[in-house]
Tab-separated table of C-alpha atoms in Angstrom:
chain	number	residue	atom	x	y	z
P	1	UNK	CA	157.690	-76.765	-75.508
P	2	UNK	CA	160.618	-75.253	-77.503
P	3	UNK	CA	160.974	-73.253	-79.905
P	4	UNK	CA	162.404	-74.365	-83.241
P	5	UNK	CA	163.167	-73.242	-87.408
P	6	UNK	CA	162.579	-74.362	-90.366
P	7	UNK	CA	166.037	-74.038	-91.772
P	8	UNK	CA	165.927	-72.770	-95.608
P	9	UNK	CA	166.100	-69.149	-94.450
P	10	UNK	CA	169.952	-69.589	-92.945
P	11	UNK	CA	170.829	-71.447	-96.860
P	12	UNK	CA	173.499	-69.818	-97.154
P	13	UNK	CA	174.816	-71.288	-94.005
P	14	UNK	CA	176.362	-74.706	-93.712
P	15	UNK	CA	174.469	-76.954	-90.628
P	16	UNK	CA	177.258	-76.176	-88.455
P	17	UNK	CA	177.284	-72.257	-89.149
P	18	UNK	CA	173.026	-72.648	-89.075
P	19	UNK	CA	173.180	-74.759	-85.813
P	20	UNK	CA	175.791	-72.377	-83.710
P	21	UNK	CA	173.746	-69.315	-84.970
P	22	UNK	CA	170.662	-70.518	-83.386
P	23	UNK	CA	171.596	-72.187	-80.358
P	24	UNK	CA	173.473	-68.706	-79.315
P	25	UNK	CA	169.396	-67.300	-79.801
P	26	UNK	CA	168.222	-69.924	-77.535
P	27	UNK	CA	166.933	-72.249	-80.216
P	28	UNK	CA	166.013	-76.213	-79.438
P	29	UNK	CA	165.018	-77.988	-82.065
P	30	UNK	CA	165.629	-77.679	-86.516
P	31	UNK	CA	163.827	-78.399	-88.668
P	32	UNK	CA	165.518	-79.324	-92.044
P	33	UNK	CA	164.750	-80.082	-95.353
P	34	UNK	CA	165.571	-83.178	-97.327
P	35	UNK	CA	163.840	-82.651	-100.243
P	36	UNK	CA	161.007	-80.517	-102.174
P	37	UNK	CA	160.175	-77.204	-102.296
P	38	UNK	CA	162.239	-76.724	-98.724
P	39	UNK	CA	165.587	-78.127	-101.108
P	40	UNK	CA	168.234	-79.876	-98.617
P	41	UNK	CA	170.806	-77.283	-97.989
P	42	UNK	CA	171.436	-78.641	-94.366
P	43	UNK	CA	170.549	-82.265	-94.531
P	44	UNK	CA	171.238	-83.357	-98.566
P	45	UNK	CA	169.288	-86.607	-97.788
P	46	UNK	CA	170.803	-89.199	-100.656
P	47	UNK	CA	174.248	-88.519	-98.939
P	48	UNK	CA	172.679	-89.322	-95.624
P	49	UNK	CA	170.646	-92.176	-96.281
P	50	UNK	CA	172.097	-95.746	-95.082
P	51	UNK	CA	175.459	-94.005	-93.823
P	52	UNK	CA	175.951	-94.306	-90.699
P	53	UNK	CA	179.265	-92.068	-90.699
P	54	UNK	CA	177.259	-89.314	-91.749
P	55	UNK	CA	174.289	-90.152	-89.963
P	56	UNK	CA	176.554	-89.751	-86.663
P	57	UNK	CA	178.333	-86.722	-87.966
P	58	UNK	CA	174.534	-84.963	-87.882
P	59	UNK	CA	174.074	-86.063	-84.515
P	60	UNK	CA	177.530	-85.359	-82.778
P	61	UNK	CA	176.981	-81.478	-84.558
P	62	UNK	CA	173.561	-81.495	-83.041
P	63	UNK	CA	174.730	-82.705	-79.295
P	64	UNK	CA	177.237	-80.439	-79.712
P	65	UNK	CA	174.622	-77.201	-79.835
P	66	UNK	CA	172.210	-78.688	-77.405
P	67	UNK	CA	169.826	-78.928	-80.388
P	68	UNK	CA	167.308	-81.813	-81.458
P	69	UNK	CA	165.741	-81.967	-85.272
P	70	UNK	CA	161.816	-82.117	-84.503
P	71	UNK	CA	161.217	-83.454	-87.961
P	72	UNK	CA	162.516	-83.807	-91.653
P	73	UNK	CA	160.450	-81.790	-94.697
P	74	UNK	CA	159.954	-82.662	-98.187
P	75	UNK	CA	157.262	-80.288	-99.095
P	76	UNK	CA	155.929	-81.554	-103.021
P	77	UNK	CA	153.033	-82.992	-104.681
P	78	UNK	CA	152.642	-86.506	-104.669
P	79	UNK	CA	149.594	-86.989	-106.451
P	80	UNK	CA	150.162	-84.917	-109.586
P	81	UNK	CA	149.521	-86.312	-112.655
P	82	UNK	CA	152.430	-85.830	-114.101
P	83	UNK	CA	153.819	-89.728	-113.755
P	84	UNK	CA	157.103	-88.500	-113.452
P	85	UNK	CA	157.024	-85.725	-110.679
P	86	UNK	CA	154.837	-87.929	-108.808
P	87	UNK	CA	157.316	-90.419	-108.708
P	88	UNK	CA	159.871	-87.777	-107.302
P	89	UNK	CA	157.812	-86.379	-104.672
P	90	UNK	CA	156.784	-90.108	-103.251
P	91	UNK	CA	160.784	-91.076	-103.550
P	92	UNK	CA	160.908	-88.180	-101.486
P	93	UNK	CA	158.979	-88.659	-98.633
P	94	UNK	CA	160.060	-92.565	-98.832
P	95	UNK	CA	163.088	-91.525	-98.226
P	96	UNK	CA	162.476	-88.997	-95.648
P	97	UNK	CA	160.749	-91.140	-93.633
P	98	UNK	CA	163.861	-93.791	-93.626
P	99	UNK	CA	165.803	-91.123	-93.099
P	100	UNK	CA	163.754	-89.503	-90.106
P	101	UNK	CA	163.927	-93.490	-88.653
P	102	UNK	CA	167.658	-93.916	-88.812
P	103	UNK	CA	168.149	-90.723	-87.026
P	104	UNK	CA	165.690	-91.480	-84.728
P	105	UNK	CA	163.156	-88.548	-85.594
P	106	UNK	CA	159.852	-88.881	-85.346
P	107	UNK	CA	158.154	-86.647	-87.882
P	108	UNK	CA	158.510	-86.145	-91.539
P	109	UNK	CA	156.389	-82.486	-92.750
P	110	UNK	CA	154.863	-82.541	-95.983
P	111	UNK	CA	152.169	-81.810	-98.136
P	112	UNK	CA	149.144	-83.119	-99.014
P	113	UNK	CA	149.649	-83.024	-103.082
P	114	UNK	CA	146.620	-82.456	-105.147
P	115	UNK	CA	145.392	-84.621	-108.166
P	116	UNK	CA	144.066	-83.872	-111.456
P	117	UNK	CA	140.368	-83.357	-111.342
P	118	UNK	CA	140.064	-86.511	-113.669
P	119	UNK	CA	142.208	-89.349	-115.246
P	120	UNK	CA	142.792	-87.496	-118.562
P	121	UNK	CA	143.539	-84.205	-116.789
P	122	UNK	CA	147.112	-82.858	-117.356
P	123	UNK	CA	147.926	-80.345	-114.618
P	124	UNK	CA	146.537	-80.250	-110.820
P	125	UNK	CA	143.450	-78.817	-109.621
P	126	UNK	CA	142.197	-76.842	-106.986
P	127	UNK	CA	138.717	-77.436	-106.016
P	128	UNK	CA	137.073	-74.792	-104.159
P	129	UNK	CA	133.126	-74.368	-104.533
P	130	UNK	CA	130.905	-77.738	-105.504
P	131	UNK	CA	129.003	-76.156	-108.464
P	132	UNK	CA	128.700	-76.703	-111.376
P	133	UNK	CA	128.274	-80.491	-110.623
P	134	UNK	CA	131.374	-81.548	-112.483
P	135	UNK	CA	133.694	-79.858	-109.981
P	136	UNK	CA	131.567	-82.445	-107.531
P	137	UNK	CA	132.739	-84.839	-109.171
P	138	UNK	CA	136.196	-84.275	-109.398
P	139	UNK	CA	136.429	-83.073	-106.101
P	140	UNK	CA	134.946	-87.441	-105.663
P	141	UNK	CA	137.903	-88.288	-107.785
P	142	UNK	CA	140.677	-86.447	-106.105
P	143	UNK	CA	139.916	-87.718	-102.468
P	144	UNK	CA	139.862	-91.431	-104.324
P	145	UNK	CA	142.991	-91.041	-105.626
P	146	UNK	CA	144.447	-89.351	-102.048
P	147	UNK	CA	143.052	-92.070	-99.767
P	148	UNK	CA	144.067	-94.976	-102.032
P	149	UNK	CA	148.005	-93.005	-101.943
P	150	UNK	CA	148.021	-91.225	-98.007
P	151	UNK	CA	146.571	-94.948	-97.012
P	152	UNK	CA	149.220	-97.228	-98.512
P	153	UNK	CA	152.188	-94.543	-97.081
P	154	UNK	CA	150.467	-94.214	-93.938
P	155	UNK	CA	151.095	-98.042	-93.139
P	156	UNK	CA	154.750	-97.613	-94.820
P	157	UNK	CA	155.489	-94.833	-92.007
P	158	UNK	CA	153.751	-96.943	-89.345
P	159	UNK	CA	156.835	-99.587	-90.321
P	160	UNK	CA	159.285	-96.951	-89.652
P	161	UNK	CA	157.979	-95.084	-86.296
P	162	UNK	CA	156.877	-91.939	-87.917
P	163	UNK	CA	154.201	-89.417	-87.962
P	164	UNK	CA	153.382	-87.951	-91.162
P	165	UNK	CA	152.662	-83.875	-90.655
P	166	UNK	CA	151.018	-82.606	-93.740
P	167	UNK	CA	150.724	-78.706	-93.889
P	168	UNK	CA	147.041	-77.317	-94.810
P	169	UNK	CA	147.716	-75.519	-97.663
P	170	UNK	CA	145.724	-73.799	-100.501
P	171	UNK	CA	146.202	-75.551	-103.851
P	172	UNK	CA	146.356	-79.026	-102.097
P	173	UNK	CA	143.559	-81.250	-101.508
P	174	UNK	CA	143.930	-80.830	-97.452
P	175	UNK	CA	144.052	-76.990	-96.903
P	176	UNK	CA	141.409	-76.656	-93.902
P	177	UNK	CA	140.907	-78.904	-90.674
P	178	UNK	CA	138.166	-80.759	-91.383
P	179	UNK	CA	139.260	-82.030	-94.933
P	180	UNK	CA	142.796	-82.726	-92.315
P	181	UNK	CA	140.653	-84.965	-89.954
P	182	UNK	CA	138.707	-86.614	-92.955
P	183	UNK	CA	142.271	-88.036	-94.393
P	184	UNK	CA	143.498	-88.892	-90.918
P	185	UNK	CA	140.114	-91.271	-90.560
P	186	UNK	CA	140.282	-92.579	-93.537
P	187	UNK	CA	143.905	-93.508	-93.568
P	188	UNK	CA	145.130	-94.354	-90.358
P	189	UNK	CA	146.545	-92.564	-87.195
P	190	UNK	CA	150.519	-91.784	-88.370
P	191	UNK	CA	148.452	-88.741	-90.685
P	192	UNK	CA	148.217	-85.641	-88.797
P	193	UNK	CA	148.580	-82.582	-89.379
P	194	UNK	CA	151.561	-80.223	-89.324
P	195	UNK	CA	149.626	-77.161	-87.876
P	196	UNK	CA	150.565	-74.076	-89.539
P	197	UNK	CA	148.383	-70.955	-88.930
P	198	UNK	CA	149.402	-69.177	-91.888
P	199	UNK	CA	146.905	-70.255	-94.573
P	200	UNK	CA	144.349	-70.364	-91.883
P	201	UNK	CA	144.003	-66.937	-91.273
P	202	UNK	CA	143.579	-65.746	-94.610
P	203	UNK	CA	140.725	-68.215	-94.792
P	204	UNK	CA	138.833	-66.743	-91.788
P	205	UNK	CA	139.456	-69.355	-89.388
P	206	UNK	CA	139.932	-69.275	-86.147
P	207	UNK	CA	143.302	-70.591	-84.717
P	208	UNK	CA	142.781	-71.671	-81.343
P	209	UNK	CA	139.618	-73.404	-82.448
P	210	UNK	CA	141.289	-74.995	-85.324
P	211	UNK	CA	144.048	-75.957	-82.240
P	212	UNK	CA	141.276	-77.616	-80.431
P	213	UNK	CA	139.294	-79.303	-83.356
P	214	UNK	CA	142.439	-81.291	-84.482
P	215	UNK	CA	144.229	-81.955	-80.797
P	216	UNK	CA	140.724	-83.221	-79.673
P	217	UNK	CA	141.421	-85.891	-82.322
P	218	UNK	CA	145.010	-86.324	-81.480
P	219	UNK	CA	145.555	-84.510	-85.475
P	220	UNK	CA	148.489	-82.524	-84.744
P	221	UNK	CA	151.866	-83.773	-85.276
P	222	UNK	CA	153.941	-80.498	-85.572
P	223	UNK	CA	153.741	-77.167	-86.089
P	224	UNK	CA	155.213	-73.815	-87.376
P	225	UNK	CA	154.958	-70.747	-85.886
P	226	UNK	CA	154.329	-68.716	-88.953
P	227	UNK	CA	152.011	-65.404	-89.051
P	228	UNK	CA	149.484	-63.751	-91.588
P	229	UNK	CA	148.772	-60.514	-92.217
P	230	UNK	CA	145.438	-59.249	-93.646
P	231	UNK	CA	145.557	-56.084	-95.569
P	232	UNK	CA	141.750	-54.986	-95.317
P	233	UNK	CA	141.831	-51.924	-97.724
P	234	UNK	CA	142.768	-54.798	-100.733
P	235	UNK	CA	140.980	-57.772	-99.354
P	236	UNK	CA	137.475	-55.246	-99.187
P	237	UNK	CA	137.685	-54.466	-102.754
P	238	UNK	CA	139.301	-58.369	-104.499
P	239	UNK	CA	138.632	-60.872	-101.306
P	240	UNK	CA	141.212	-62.875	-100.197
P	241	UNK	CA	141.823	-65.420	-102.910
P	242	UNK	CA	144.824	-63.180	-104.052
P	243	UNK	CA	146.863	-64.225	-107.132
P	244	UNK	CA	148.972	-60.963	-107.045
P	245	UNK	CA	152.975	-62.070	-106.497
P	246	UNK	CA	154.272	-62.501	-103.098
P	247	UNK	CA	156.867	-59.655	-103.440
P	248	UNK	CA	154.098	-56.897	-104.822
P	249	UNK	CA	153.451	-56.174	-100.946
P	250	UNK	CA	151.451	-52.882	-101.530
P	251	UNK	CA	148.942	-54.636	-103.737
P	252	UNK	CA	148.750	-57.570	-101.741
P	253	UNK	CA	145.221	-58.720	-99.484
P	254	UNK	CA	147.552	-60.453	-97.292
P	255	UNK	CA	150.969	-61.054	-96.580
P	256	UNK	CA	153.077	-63.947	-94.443
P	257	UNK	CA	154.731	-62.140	-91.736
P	258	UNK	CA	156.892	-62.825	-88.892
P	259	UNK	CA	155.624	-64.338	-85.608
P	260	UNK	CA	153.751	-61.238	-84.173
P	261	UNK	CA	153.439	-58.457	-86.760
P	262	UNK	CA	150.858	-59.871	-88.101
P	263	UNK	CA	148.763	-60.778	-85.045
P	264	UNK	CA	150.281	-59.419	-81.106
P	265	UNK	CA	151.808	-61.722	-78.359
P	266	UNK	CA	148.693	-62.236	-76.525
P	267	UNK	CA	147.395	-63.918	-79.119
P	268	UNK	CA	150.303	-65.872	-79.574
P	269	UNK	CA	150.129	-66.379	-75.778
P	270	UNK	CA	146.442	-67.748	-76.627
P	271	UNK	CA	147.612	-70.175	-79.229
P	272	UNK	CA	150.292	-71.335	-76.590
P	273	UNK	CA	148.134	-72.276	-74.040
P	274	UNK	CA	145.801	-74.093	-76.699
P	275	UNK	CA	148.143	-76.675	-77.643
P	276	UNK	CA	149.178	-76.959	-73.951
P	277	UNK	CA	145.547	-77.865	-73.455
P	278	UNK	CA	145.409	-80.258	-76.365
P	279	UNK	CA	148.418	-81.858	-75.220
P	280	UNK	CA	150.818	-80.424	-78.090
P	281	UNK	CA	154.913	-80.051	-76.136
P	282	UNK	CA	156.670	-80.364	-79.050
P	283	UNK	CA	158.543	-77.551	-81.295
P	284	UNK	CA	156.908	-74.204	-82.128
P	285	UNK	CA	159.193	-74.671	-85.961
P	286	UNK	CA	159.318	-71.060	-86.987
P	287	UNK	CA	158.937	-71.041	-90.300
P	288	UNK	CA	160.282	-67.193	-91.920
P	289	UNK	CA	158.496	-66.086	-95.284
P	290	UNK	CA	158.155	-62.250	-94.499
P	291	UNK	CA	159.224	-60.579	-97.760
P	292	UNK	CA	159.194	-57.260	-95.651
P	293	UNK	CA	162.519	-58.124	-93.240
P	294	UNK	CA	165.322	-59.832	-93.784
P	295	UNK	CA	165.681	-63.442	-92.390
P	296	UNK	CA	167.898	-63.139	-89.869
P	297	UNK	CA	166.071	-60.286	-88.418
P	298	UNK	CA	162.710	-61.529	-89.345
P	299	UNK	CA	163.688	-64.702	-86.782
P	300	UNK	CA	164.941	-63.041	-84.058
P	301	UNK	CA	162.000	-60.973	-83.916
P	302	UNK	CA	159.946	-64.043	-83.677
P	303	UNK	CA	162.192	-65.868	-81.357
P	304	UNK	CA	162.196	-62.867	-79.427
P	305	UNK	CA	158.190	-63.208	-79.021
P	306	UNK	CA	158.017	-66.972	-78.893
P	307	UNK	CA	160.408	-66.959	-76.152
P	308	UNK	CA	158.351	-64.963	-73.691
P	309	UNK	CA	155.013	-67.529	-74.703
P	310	UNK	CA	156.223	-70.888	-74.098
P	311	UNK	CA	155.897	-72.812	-71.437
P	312	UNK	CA	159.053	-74.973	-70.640
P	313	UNK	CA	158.030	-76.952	-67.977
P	314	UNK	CA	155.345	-78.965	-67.217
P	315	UNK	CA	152.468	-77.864	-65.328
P	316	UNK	CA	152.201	-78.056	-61.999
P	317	UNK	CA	149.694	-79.463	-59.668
P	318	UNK	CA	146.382	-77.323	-59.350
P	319	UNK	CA	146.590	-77.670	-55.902
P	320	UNK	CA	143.939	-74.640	-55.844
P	321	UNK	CA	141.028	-76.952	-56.654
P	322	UNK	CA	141.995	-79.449	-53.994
């Protein structure tokens, strides 16, 4: 395993700047984006796509650190209902996932966009409870509408040699593992899941069973080390379903926080040793959204932590049992 970031944090770097600030913390792997939400500070993907200068510029600055990108991101909504910004986020992740084959990366992180909840509807919508019945029913419509789209890109990244990670999110249509596994069978094997604890844990699941339930299916394709903090005094009195801004911290029921303050290292030592087992080696992509530290400091705190739970080698024969 190594460990690796998602880049938007260190914006106000350029890639070289970003890339010799992390490889002096013992960083492996980036994790750029190219599009979305994430922007393309590091990677501006138009200028990259189908130039091989430039395309060889990225890798020579990346040999140079010792560093590796472990996957692309375009984080957007391709099923909105809006014709137009649907059309932008699938150009998007099109695009990405050229990109990610020309320079030889393997995964492209996304979302899983959320539809309308019917073909007149204007604005996305987030189904959470099955009654009344006409929720049912667009809940029916949405996963049409996702399978029909996730199905036809699945085989388009099958063409190019690359996994599609899609984040569980709330306010998408996949935001929990078993709605993760039910696109992954129903589309096709390139949909997995880029495993992000950080939504889970406000939802009351378990990690390291949510670990096992999607690497028994071979489901995870990525993943960022990202940690939530529950605020109990708020989440006793309004649940955790909190619509309060991200930067009103007191008044929050939970809060993203850097890798261990919002659960310790032993339990990020647990979550280590459960990918091992479900044969995840790939990046730990540390994704930094702790409004209560700086960047910087919020990531070397977690690369700090991260460092002392990987494994980087592989395991060794258990010649105990022989």
């Amino acid at each position: 395993m190594e460990i690796g970031v998602h880049t938007p944090p260190l914006a106000d770097e350029s890639l070289e700047g970003a890339l010799s600030y992390l490889s002096d913390l013992g960083v492996g792997a980036i994790e750029p984006g190219v599009g979305g939400h994430p922007g393309e500070d590091h990677l501006p993907r138009a200028a990259s796509l189908d130039d091989s200068s430039a395309q060889q510029e990225i890798k020579d600055r990346l040999e140079e650190h010792d560093m590796r990108i472990s996957a692309l991101a375009t984080h957007n909504n391709p099923l909105h209902p809006d014709d137009e910004r649907a059309q932008t986020a699938d150009t998007e992740l099109r695009e990405a996932i050229q990109l990610a084959n020309q320079l030889e990366v393997g995964v492209v992180t996304c979302f899983s966009g959320l539809p309308a909840g019917g073909p007149n509807d204007e604005v996305p919508n987030w189904i959470t409870a099955p009654w009344p019945p006409e929720h049912a029913d667009a809940l029916e419509y949405q996963w049409e509408q996702a399978v029909d789209y996730w199905a036809d890109l699945e085989s388009y990244a099958d063409d190019h040699d690359v996994d599609i990670a899609i984040e569980m999110h709330p306010n998408m249509l996949i935001y929990e593992p078993h709605g993760m596994a039910r696109l992954r069978e129903e589309t096709g094997d390139r949909i997995g899941a880029n495993f992000d604890p950080s939504h889970l844990y406000w939802q009351g699941i378990t990690i390291t069973d949510a670990i096992r339930y999607l690497g028994e299916r071979g489901a995870i394709h990525h993943f960022h080390a990202k940690d939530t903090k529950i605020y109990e005094s708020q989440a006793r009195e309004k649940g955790v379903l909190d619509t309060t801004a991200y930067d009103d911290e007191p008044n929050r029921s939970w809060l993203f926080r850097s890798v261990g303050y919002g659960h310790g290292e032993s339990h990020w030592k647990d979550i280590v040793s459960t990918l091992r087992m479900v044969d995840y080696d790939g990046a730990l992509s540390i994704e930094h959204e702790d409004s209560l530290t700086s960047s910087r400091e919020g990531l070397e705190k977690a690369i700090d932590l991260l460092e002392r739970a990987i494994f980087e080698t592989e395991p060794g024969a258990a010649y105990w049992a022989e």
